[in-house]
Coordinates of C-alpha atoms in Angstrom, one line a residue:
Chain A
X1 CA -1.9 -29.0 33.8
X2 CA -0.3 -25.7 33.0
X3 CA -1.0 -23.8 29.7
X4 CA 1.9 -23.0 27.6
X5 CA 2.5 -19.2 27.4
X6 CA 2.6 -19.6 23.6
X7 CA -1.2 -20.3 23.7
X8 CA -1.8 -16.9 25.3
X9 CA 0.3 -15.2 22.7
X10 CA -1.6 -17.1 20.0
X11 CA -4.9 -15.9 21.5
X12 CA -3.7 -12.3 21.4
X13 CA -2.7 -12.8 17.8
X14 CA -6.0 -14.3 16.7
X15 CA -8.1 -11.8 18.6
X16 CA -6.0 -8.9 17.1
X17 CA -6.7 -10.2 13.6
X18 CA -10.4 -9.9 14.3
X19 CA -9.9 -6.4 15.9
X20 CA -7.9 -5.4 12.8
X21 CA -10.6 -6.8 10.5
X22 CA -13.4 -4.7 12.0
X23 CA -11.3 -1.6 12.5
X24 CA -10.0 -1.6 8.9
X25 CA -13.4 -2.2 7.4
X26 CA -14.5 1.0 9.1
X27 CA -11.7 3.0 7.5
X28 CA -13.2 5.4 4.9
X29 CA -11.9 4.5 1.4
X30 CA -10.6 8.0 0.8
X31 CA -8.1 7.4 3.6
X32 CA -6.8 4.1 2.3
X33 CA -3.4 5.6 1.3
X34 CA -2.8 7.1 4.8
X35 CA -3.9 3.7 6.2
X36 CA -1.1 2.0 4.2
X37 CA 1.5 4.5 5.3
X38 CA 0.5 4.4 9.0
X39 CA 0.3 0.6 9.1
X40 CA 3.8 0.7 7.5
X41 CA 4.9 3.0 10.3
X42 CA 3.5 0.9 13.1
X43 CA 4.8 -2.4 11.7
X44 CA 8.2 -0.9 12.3
X45 CA 7.7 -1.5 16.0
X46 CA 9.9 -4.4 14.9
X47 CA 12.6 -1.9 16.0
X48 CA 12.0 -3.4 19.5
X49 CA 13.7 -6.6 18.3
X50 CA 16.4 -4.6 16.5
X51 CA 17.3 -2.8 19.8
X52 CA 17.5 -6.1 21.7
X53 CA 19.7 -7.5 19.0
X54 CA 21.9 -4.4 18.9
X55 CA 22.5 -4.4 22.6
X56 CA 23.1 -8.1 22.8
X57 CA 26.9 -7.8 22.6
X58 CA 28.8 -9.0 25.7
X59 CA 30.7 -6.7 27.9
X60 CA 33.3 -4.5 26.1
X61 CA 32.1 -5.8 22.8
X62 CA 29.8 -3.3 21.1
X63 CA 29.9 -4.7 17.6
X64 CA 29.5 -8.5 17.4
X65 CA 28.1 -10.1 14.3
X66 CA 24.6 -10.4 15.8
X67 CA 24.6 -6.8 17.1
X68 CA 25.6 -5.5 13.7
X69 CA 22.5 -7.0 12.2
X70 CA 20.6 -5.3 15.0
X71 CA 22.1 -1.9 14.2
X72 CA 21.3 -2.3 10.5
X73 CA 17.7 -3.2 11.4
X74 CA 17.5 -0.1 13.7
X75 CA 18.4 2.1 10.7
X76 CA 15.9 0.5 8.5
X77 CA 13.1 0.6 11.1
X78 CA 13.9 4.2 12.0
X79 CA 13.6 5.3 8.4
X80 CA 10.2 3.7 8.4
X81 CA 9.0 5.0 11.7
X82 CA 9.9 8.6 11.1
X83 CA 9.1 8.5 7.4
X84 CA 5.8 6.6 7.9
X85 CA 4.4 8.8 10.6
X86 CA 5.5 12.1 9.1
X87 CA 4.3 11.4 5.6
X88 CA 0.9 10.2 7.1
X89 CA 0.8 13.5 9.1
X90 CA 1.5 15.4 5.9
X91 CA -1.2 13.6 4.0
X92 CA -3.8 13.9 6.7
X93 CA -3.2 17.6 7.0
X94 CA -4.3 18.0 3.4
X95 CA -7.8 16.5 3.9
X96 CA -10.1 19.5 4.4
X97 CA -13.8 20.0 4.4
X98 CA -15.6 22.4 2.2
X99 CA -15.7 25.9 3.7
X100 CA -19.1 26.6 5.2
X101 CA -19.2 30.3 4.4
X102 CA -20.5 29.8 0.9
Chain B
X1 CA 12.0 -2.9 34.7
X2 CA 10.0 -6.0 35.8
X3 CA 8.8 -8.3 33.0
X4 CA 5.2 -7.8 34.0
X5 CA 5.3 -4.1 33.9
X6 CA 7.0 -4.0 30.5
X7 CA 4.5 -6.5 29.2
X8 CA 1.6 -4.3 30.2
X9 CA 3.3 -1.3 28.7
X10 CA 3.8 -3.2 25.4
X11 CA 0.1 -4.0 25.6
X12 CA -0.8 -0.3 26.0
X13 CA 1.3 0.5 22.9
X14 CA -0.5 -2.2 21.0
X15 CA -3.9 -0.7 22.0
X16 CA -2.6 2.7 20.9
X17 CA -1.9 1.3 17.5
X18 CA -5.4 0.0 17.3
X19 CA -6.7 3.4 18.1
X20 CA -4.4 4.9 15.4
X21 CA -6.2 2.8 12.8
X22 CA -9.5 3.5 14.3
X23 CA -8.9 7.2 13.9
X24 CA -8.8 6.7 10.1
X25 CA -12.6 6.1 10.0
X26 CA -13.0 9.8 9.3
X27 CA -10.7 12.6 8.2
X28 CA -11.6 14.6 11.4
X29 CA -10.3 12.0 13.8
X30 CA -7.5 10.8 11.7
X31 CA -4.9 13.3 12.8
X32 CA -5.5 12.4 16.4
X33 CA -5.2 8.7 15.4
X34 CA -1.8 9.3 14.0
X35 CA -0.8 10.9 17.2
X36 CA -1.8 7.8 19.1
X37 CA 0.4 5.8 16.8
X38 CA 3.4 8.0 17.5
X39 CA 2.8 7.8 21.3
X40 CA 2.5 4.0 21.0
X41 CA 5.8 3.8 19.2
X42 CA 7.6 6.0 21.8
X43 CA 6.3 3.8 24.6
X44 CA 7.4 0.6 22.9
X45 CA 10.9 2.0 22.2
X46 CA 11.4 3.4 25.7
X47 CA 10.2 0.2 27.4
X48 CA 12.6 -1.8 25.3
X49 CA 15.5 0.4 26.4
X50 CA 14.5 0.1 30.1
X51 CA 14.0 -3.6 29.8
X52 CA 17.4 -4.3 28.2
X53 CA 18.9 -1.9 30.7
X54 CA 22.2 -1.9 28.9
X55 CA 23.3 1.8 28.9
X56 CA 26.9 1.3 27.8
X57 CA 28.6 2.4 24.6
X58 CA 26.2 0.2 22.6
X59 CA 23.3 2.4 23.8
X60 CA 25.0 5.5 22.4
X61 CA 25.4 3.7 19.0
X62 CA 21.7 2.7 19.1
X63 CA 20.7 6.4 19.5
X64 CA 23.1 7.4 16.7
X65 CA 21.7 4.8 14.3
X66 CA 18.2 5.7 15.3
X67 CA 19.0 9.4 14.5
X68 CA 20.5 8.5 11.2
X69 CA 17.5 6.4 10.1
X70 CA 15.1 9.0 11.5
X71 CA 16.8 11.8 9.6
X72 CA 16.7 9.9 6.4
X73 CA 13.0 9.0 7.0
X74 CA 12.0 12.5 7.9
X75 CA 13.8 13.9 4.9
X76 CA 12.1 11.5 2.5
X77 CA 8.7 12.2 4.1
X78 CA 8.9 15.9 3.6
X79 CA 10.4 15.8 0.1
X80 CA 8.4 13.1 -1.6
X81 CA 5.8 14.4 -4.1
X82 CA 2.3 13.1 -3.4
X83 CA 2.2 11.5 -6.9
X84 CA 5.1 9.2 -5.8
X85 CA 3.2 7.8 -2.8
X86 CA 2.9 4.3 -4.3
X87 CA 6.6 4.0 -4.8
X88 CA 7.2 5.4 -1.3
X89 CA 5.0 2.9 0.4
X90 CA 6.5 0.0 -1.7
X91 CA 9.9 1.2 -0.7
X92 CA 9.0 1.4 3.0
X93 CA 7.5 -2.1 2.9
X94 CA 10.8 -3.5 1.7
X95 CA 12.6 -1.9 4.7
X96 CA 10.2 -3.5 7.2
X97 CA 10.8 -6.9 5.4
X98 CA 14.5 -6.5 5.5
X99 CA 14.5 -5.4 9.2
X100 CA 12.5 -8.5 10.0
X101 CA 15.1 -10.6 8.2
X102 CA 18.0 -8.9 10.1
X103 CA 16.3 -9.4 13.5
X104 CA 15.7 -13.0 12.7
X105 CA 19.4 -13.5 11.7
X106 CA 20.6 -11.8 14.8
X107 CA 18.3 -14.0 16.9
X108 CA 19.6 -17.1 15.2
X109 CA 23.3 -16.2 15.7
X110 CA 22.9 -15.1 19.3
X111 CA 19.7 -16.7 20.7
X112 CA 20.9 -16.1 24.3
X113 CA 20.3 -12.4 24.0
X114 CA 16.6 -13.2 23.3
X115 CA 16.3 -16.0 25.9
X116 CA 15.7 -18.5 23.2
X117 CA 18.3 -21.1 24.2
X118 CA 21.8 -21.6 23.0
X119 CA 23.3 -21.4 19.4
X120 CA 22.7 -24.8 17.9
X121 CA 20.1 -25.6 20.5
X122 CA 17.3 -23.1 20.0
X123 CA 13.8 -23.9 21.3
X124 CA 11.8 -25.6 18.6
X125 CA 8.9 -23.2 18.7
X126 CA 11.2 -20.2 18.5
X127 CA 13.0 -21.7 15.6
X128 CA 9.8 -22.2 13.6
X129 CA 8.6 -18.6 14.4
X130 CA 12.1 -17.3 13.5
X131 CA 12.0 -19.2 10.2
X132 CA 8.5 -17.9 9.4
X133 CA 9.5 -14.3 10.3
X134 CA 12.7 -14.5 8.2
X135 CA 11.0 -16.1 5.2
X136 CA 8.0 -13.8 5.0
X137 CA 10.3 -10.8 5.7
X138 CA 12.6 -11.8 2.8
X139 CA 9.6 -12.3 0.5
X140 CA 8.3 -8.9 1.5
X141 CA 11.7 -7.3 0.8
X142 CA 12.4 -8.6 -2.6
X143 CA 8.7 -8.4 -3.7
X144 CA 8.6 -4.7 -2.6
X145 CA 11.8 -3.9 -4.3
X146 CA 10.4 -5.2 -7.6
X147 CA 7.1 -3.4 -7.0
X148 CA 9.1 -0.2 -6.3
X149 CA 11.2 -0.6 -9.5
X150 CA 8.1 -1.2 -11.6
X151 CA 6.2 1.8 -10.1
X152 CA 9.3 4.1 -10.5
X153 CA 9.5 3.1 -14.1
X154 CA 13.0 1.7 -13.7
X155 CA 11.7 -1.7 -14.6
X156 CA 9.0 -2.1 -17.3
X157 CA 5.5 -2.3 -15.9
X158 CA 4.6 -5.0 -18.3
X159 CA 4.1 -8.5 -16.9
X160 CA 7.2 -10.7 -17.3
X161 CA 6.1 -14.3 -17.9
X162 CA 7.9 -17.4 -19.0
X163 CA 7.1 -21.1 -19.5
X164 CA 6.9 -23.2 -16.3
X165 CA 6.6 -20.1 -14.1
X166 CA 3.9 -21.4 -11.9
X167 CA 5.5 -24.8 -11.6
X168 CA 8.8 -23.2 -10.6
X169 CA 7.1 -21.0 -8.0
X170 CA 5.3 -24.0 -6.5
X171 CA 8.5 -25.9 -6.3
X172 CA 10.3 -23.0 -4.5
X173 CA 7.4 -22.6 -2.0
X174 CA 7.6 -26.4 -1.3
X175 CA 11.3 -26.1 -0.8
X176 CA 10.8 -23.4 1.8
X177 CA 8.6 -25.7 3.8
X178 CA 11.1 -28.6 3.5
X179 CA 14.0 -26.3 4.4
X180 CA 12.1 -25.1 7.5
X181 CA 11.5 -28.7 8.5
X182 CA 15.1 -29.7 8.2
X183 CA 16.3 -26.5 9.9
X184 CA 14.2 -27.4 12.9
X185 CA 15.7 -30.9 12.9
X186 CA 19.4 -30.1 12.8
X187 CA 19.6 -26.3 13.4
X188 CA 22.2 -25.9 10.7
X189 CA 23.1 -22.4 9.9
X190 CA 23.6 -23.2 6.2
X191 CA 20.0 -24.2 6.0
X192 CA 19.0 -21.0 7.6
X193 CA 20.9 -18.9 5.1
X194 CA 19.6 -21.0 2.2
X195 CA 16.0 -20.5 3.5
X196 CA 16.5 -16.8 3.4
X197 CA 18.1 -16.9 -0.1
X198 CA 15.2 -19.0 -1.5
X199 CA 12.7 -16.6 0.1
X200 CA 14.3 -13.6 -1.5
X201 CA 14.1 -15.4 -4.8
X202 CA 10.4 -16.3 -4.5
X203 CA 9.5 -12.8 -3.6
X204 CA 11.1 -11.6 -6.8
X205 CA 9.5 -14.3 -8.9
X206 CA 6.0 -13.7 -7.5
X207 CA 6.0 -10.0 -8.4
X208 CA 7.6 -9.9 -11.8
X209 CA 4.6 -11.4 -13.7
X210 CA 2.2 -8.8 -12.3
X211 CA 1.5 -5.7 -14.4
X212 CA 1.4 -2.0 -13.6
X213 CA -2.3 -1.6 -13.1
X214 CA -2.5 -4.5 -10.7
X215 CA -0.1 -2.7 -8.4
X216 CA -2.9 -1.7 -6.0
X217 CA -3.4 -5.4 -5.2
X218 CA 0.4 -6.0 -5.0
X219 CA 1.1 -3.1 -2.7
X220 CA -1.8 -4.1 -0.4
X221 CA -0.6 -7.7 -0.4
X222 CA 3.0 -6.7 0.5
X223 CA 1.5 -4.5 3.2
X224 CA -0.1 -7.6 4.6
X225 CA 3.1 -9.7 4.3
X226 CA 5.1 -7.1 6.2
X227 CA 2.5 -7.4 9.0
X228 CA 2.8 -11.2 9.1
X229 CA 6.6 -11.0 9.1
X230 CA 6.4 -8.6 12.1
X231 CA 4.0 -11.0 13.9
X232 CA 6.4 -13.9 13.3
X233 CA 9.2 -12.0 14.9
X234 CA 6.8 -10.9 17.7
X235 CA 6.2 -14.5 18.6
X236 CA 10.0 -15.2 18.6
X237 CA 10.5 -12.2 20.9
X238 CA 7.4 -13.0 23.0
X239 CA 6.4 -9.3 22.5
X240 CA 2.8 -8.4 22.7
X241 CA 3.1 -5.1 20.9
X242 CA 4.7 -6.7 17.9
X243 CA 2.1 -9.5 17.8
X244 CA -0.8 -7.1 18.0
X245 CA 0.7 -4.8 15.4
X246 CA 1.6 -7.7 13.1
X247 CA -2.0 -9.0 13.2
X248 CA -3.4 -5.5 12.6
X249 CA -1.2 -4.8 9.6
X250 CA -1.6 -8.3 8.2
X251 CA -5.4 -8.1 8.3
X252 CA -5.4 -4.5 7.1
X253 CA -3.3 -5.4 4.0
X254 CA -5.5 -8.4 3.3
X255 CA -8.7 -6.4 3.4
X256 CA -7.2 -3.8 1.1
X257 CA -6.2 -6.5 -1.4
X258 CA -9.7 -7.9 -1.2
X259 CA -11.3 -4.5 -1.9
X260 CA -8.9 -3.9 -4.8
X261 CA -9.6 -7.3 -6.3
X262 CA -13.3 -6.7 -6.0
X263 CA -12.9 -3.4 -7.7
X264 CA -11.5 -5.3 -10.7
X265 CA -13.9 -8.2 -10.4
X266 CA -10.9 -10.6 -10.3
X267 CA -10.0 -13.2 -7.8
X268 CA -6.9 -12.8 -5.8
X269 CA -5.2 -15.8 -7.4
X270 CA -6.0 -14.5 -10.9
X271 CA -4.1 -11.3 -10.0
X272 CA -1.2 -13.1 -8.4
X273 CA -0.8 -15.6 -11.2
X274 CA -0.4 -12.6 -13.5
X275 CA -0.4 -12.0 -17.2
X276 CA -3.7 -10.1 -17.6
X277 CA -5.3 -9.4 -21.0
X278 CA -2.1 -10.3 -22.8
X279 CA -3.4 -13.4 -24.6
X280 CA -6.9 -13.4 -26.2
X281 CA -7.0 -9.8 -27.5
X282 CA -5.5 -9.8 -30.9
X283 CA -8.5 -11.0 -33.0
X284 CA -11.0 -8.3 -33.4
X285 CA -8.8 -5.2 -33.0
X286 CA -8.6 -4.0 -36.6
X287 CA -12.3 -3.8 -37.1
X288 CA -12.8 -1.7 -34.1
X289 CA -10.1 0.9 -34.8
X290 CA -12.0 1.8 -38.0
X291 CA -14.8 3.4 -36.1
X292 CA -15.3 7.1 -36.2
X293 CA -14.3 9.2 -33.3
X294 CA -15.3 12.8 -32.5
X295 CA -12.4 14.9 -31.4
X296 CA -12.4 18.4 -30.1
X297 CA -10.2 21.1 -28.6
X298 CA -10.1 23.1 -25.4
X299 CA -12.5 25.6 -26.9
X300 CA -15.2 23.0 -27.5
X301 CA -14.7 21.5 -24.1
X302 CA -15.0 24.9 -22.4
X303 CA -18.2 25.7 -24.3
X304 CA -19.8 22.4 -23.3
X305 CA -18.9 22.9 -19.6
X306 CA -19.9 26.5 -19.5
X307 CA -23.4 25.5 -20.6
X308 CA -23.7 22.6 -18.1
X309 CA -25.3 22.8 -14.8
X310 CA -23.5 19.8 -13.3
X311 CA -20.1 18.3 -14.1
X312 CA -18.6 15.1 -12.7
X313 CA -14.9 14.6 -12.9
X314 CA -13.4 11.1 -13.2
X315 CA -9.7 11.1 -12.4
X316 CA -7.3 8.2 -13.1
X317 CA -3.7 7.3 -13.1
X318 CA -3.0 9.5 -16.1
X319 CA -3.8 12.6 -13.9
X320 CA -1.1 11.5 -11.5
X321 CA 1.4 11.0 -14.4
X322 CA 0.7 14.4 -15.9
X323 CA 0.7 16.0 -12.4
X324 CA -2.6 17.6 -13.5
X325 CA -4.4 17.8 -10.1
X326 CA -3.6 21.4 -9.4
X327 CA -4.6 22.5 -12.9
X328 CA -7.8 20.5 -12.5
X329 CA -8.6 22.3 -9.3
X330 CA -8.2 25.6 -10.9
X331 CA -10.5 24.6 -13.7
X332 CA -13.1 23.5 -11.2
X333 CA -12.8 26.8 -9.3
X334 CA -13.6 28.6 -12.5
X335 CA -16.6 26.3 -13.1
X336 CA -17.9 26.9 -9.6
X337 CA -17.7 30.6 -10.0
X338 CA -20.1 30.1 -12.9
X339 CA -22.5 28.3 -10.5
X340 CA -21.8 24.9 -12.0
X341 CA -22.1 22.0 -9.6
X342 CA -18.9 19.9 -9.6
X343 CA -18.2 16.5 -8.0
X344 CA -15.5 13.9 -8.3
X345 CA -16.1 10.2 -8.9
X346 CA -13.3 7.8 -7.8
X347 CA -13.1 4.2 -8.8
X348 CA -11.7 1.9 -6.2
X349 CA -8.7 0.9 -8.4
X350 CA -8.0 4.3 -9.9
X351 CA -4.3 5.0 -9.7
X352 CA -1.6 2.7 -8.4
X353 CA -2.6 2.2 -4.8
X354 CA -5.7 2.3 -2.7
X355 CA -6.9 5.8 -2.2
X356 CA -4.2 7.3 -4.5
X357 CA -6.6 9.7 -6.2
X358 CA -8.1 10.9 -3.0
X359 CA -4.7 12.0 -1.7
X360 CA -3.8 13.8 -4.9
X361 CA -7.1 15.7 -4.9
X362 CA -6.6 16.5 -1.2
X363 CA -3.2 17.8 -2.1
X364 CA -4.7 20.1 -4.6
X365 CA -7.1 21.4 -1.9
X366 CA -10.2 19.7 -3.1
X367 CA -12.5 19.4 -0.1
X368 CA -13.1 15.7 0.7
X369 CA -16.8 16.0 0.8
X370 CA -16.9 16.8 -2.9
X371 CA -15.1 13.5 -3.7
X372 CA -17.3 10.4 -4.0
X373 CA -16.8 6.6 -4.2
X374 CA -18.2 4.6 -7.1
X375 CA -21.3 3.4 -5.3
X376 CA -22.1 6.8 -3.9
X377 CA -22.1 8.6 -7.3
X378 CA -22.8 6.1 -10.0
X379 CA -26.5 6.9 -10.2
X380 CA -25.7 10.6 -10.6
X381 CA -24.1 10.3 -14.0
X382 CA -27.6 10.0 -15.6
X383 CA -28.5 13.4 -14.3
X384 CA -25.2 15.1 -15.0
X385 CA -24.5 17.2 -18.1
X386 CA -20.8 16.6 -18.5
X387 CA -18.4 13.9 -17.4
X388 CA -14.8 15.0 -17.6
X389 CA -12.6 11.9 -17.7
X390 CA -9.0 12.8 -17.0
X391 CA -6.4 10.0 -17.1
X392 CA -8.9 7.2 -16.4
X393 CA -9.7 4.6 -19.0
X394 CA -10.6 1.0 -18.2
X395 CA -12.7 1.9 -15.2
X396 CA -15.1 3.8 -17.5
X397 CA -15.4 1.1 -20.2
X398 CA -19.1 0.2 -20.8
X399 CA -17.9 -3.1 -22.3
X400 CA -17.6 -4.4 -18.8
X401 CA -21.4 -4.3 -18.6
X402 CA -22.3 -5.4 -22.1
X403 CA -19.8 -7.9 -23.5
X404 CA -19.5 -11.2 -21.7
X405 CA -16.5 -12.0 -24.0
X406 CA -14.5 -9.1 -22.6
X407 CA -11.7 -9.8 -20.1
X408 CA -13.0 -7.0 -17.9
X409 CA -16.7 -8.2 -18.1
X410 CA -18.3 -7.9 -14.7
X411 CA -15.9 -5.4 -13.3
X412 CA -17.7 -2.5 -11.6
X413 CA -17.3 0.6 -13.8
X414 CA -18.4 4.2 -13.6
X415 CA -21.5 4.8 -15.7
X416 CA -19.9 7.7 -17.5
X417 CA -21.7 7.1 -20.8
X418 CA -25.0 8.0 -19.2
X419 CA -24.0 11.6 -19.0
X420 CA -25.4 14.0 -21.7
X421 CA -21.9 14.5 -22.9
X422 CA -18.5 13.0 -22.1
X423 CA -15.2 14.8 -22.4
X424 CA -12.3 12.3 -22.5
X425 CA -8.8 13.7 -22.1
X426 CA -6.3 11.3 -23.4
X427 CA -3.1 11.4 -25.4
X428 CA -4.2 8.9 -28.1
X429 CA -6.7 6.2 -28.8
X430 CA -4.4 3.5 -27.6
X431 CA -6.1 1.0 -25.3
X432 CA -5.7 1.1 -21.6
X433 CA -3.9 -1.3 -19.3
X434 CA -6.3 -4.2 -19.9
X435 CA -5.4 -4.1 -23.6
X436 CA -8.9 -3.6 -24.7
X437 CA -10.6 -0.8 -26.7
X438 CA -12.8 1.5 -24.7
X439 CA -16.2 1.6 -26.3
X440 CA -16.8 5.0 -24.8
X441 CA -14.4 6.6 -27.4
X442 CA -16.9 5.9 -30.1
X443 CA -20.1 6.9 -28.5
X444 CA -22.2 9.7 -30.0
X445 CA -22.0 11.9 -26.9
X446 CA -18.2 11.5 -26.4
X447 CA -15.8 14.2 -27.4
X448 CA -12.2 13.1 -27.3
X449 CA -9.6 15.7 -26.2
X450 CA -6.2 14.5 -27.5
X451 CA -3.6 16.2 -25.4
X452 CA -1.6 16.0 -22.2
X453 CA -3.9 16.1 -19.3
X454 CA -2.3 19.1 -17.6
X455 CA -2.0 21.2 -20.7
X456 CA -5.6 20.5 -21.8
X457 CA -7.0 21.4 -18.4
X458 CA -5.1 24.7 -18.3
X459 CA -6.3 25.5 -21.9
X460 CA -9.9 24.8 -20.9
X461 CA -9.6 27.1 -17.9
X462 CA -8.3 29.9 -20.2
X463 CA -11.3 29.4 -22.5
X464 CA -13.9 29.3 -19.8

């Protein structure tokens, strides 16, 4: 009997939860704020779905009801992607070590 | 592009996201980690374009909207002050939630574009995944909007509670499950819209009873929800990158909520059910406020610190409100010139989001190896000469260790009172968020400095 592809996706999902669990526990507490902003940025990979939705219109029809939702989702996700990664970058640039020359 | 190649590329982008989080294990590797994240995102977006392969006028519009959103995001990222980071993160979470809802709606209206069947005859599994993605997304959206309004001060940070609240919430949650069930049965679009509306409502209702200082838990929780919403959509789209990311973000948010709850010695449900410290606190207040308090001015504080050999600074949310982090750093610089050892002690729930204080200190150019977590530094208070408490309150309250009656009993606190002397910068004697008096105010070795945190710090620096 063949295995439903859903089971494979479920396996990826469950294993990723465990990967996430161990990776996040190893994040140093002082970087918890950047952790939140970067997880926010990467969860905007939902833009993948938004792009598919936006380009779903049939020939000659760029704006159908379903593609309009896609375009709106693209704007929202893009704000998050750029905003999230850049603000993380900005924060991480501030973390400096004590100068050794003392 | 063939489906297998794109699946592999999505997998690679998922792995890059894991590496992005992995990088955050230390500040040195973190910047590289962020870069991995960006590369992962570029791969995912490019692969999607190539897979859809629709380079007509729609494609141009996608690029335009991408640019509009990107510009707004970049503008916000550069302009936002570091003290507003909790609001920013809450706002961003709401966008992820809403995006998930929009994608789910689009997939419901036009399932053919996603290979999910025909309108009115969508595959059962896809429908369930879609419903979960939309519901969790909607909860994330409305919950984050409320959290944002509370953090921004547009809405009062006080818990809003009413009779029958928990019953109502339970009823709504139950109705979400029932709606999902009937949606799967008859695929009616009315039910789909109703499901989304009800989910918006529950997100709103869950967050309004939660007070300001519990925001670290709320933000982490919403962070987790945004991940689960993404994962739900990932299952619908059969997209590995989304599934991996959703799982990562979901578990990351859950762990942060756990750490925050532990920092307050409260169970997750206790926080979520809300209404902290509002009930049993009226009885013994009058007697306590009669007790004598020693108060001093900047001159006294400067004198104490000048004669100290080690000083520990305890920052809290008040420092963020007063924007005092730069003034504080200047004060510390002056102290260091006088060969006084200075370190910073940070309680896990100081501020309004996990790691809030660390970011502010980093912004003020405080090296991160002078900043310590509660467990690392708590034993040092006994050997320090001066503890300088700026904007923190409940996290220093010794009552948490001594009085089993207290609502914060058992919460891990910083052992500030063990220092030879304590300088406590505060505007007034009013109790902190938990609504309880801080015993520390009345200790022999405590000197209260009643003033705005920033002004007081600047005055002390002048007097040093």
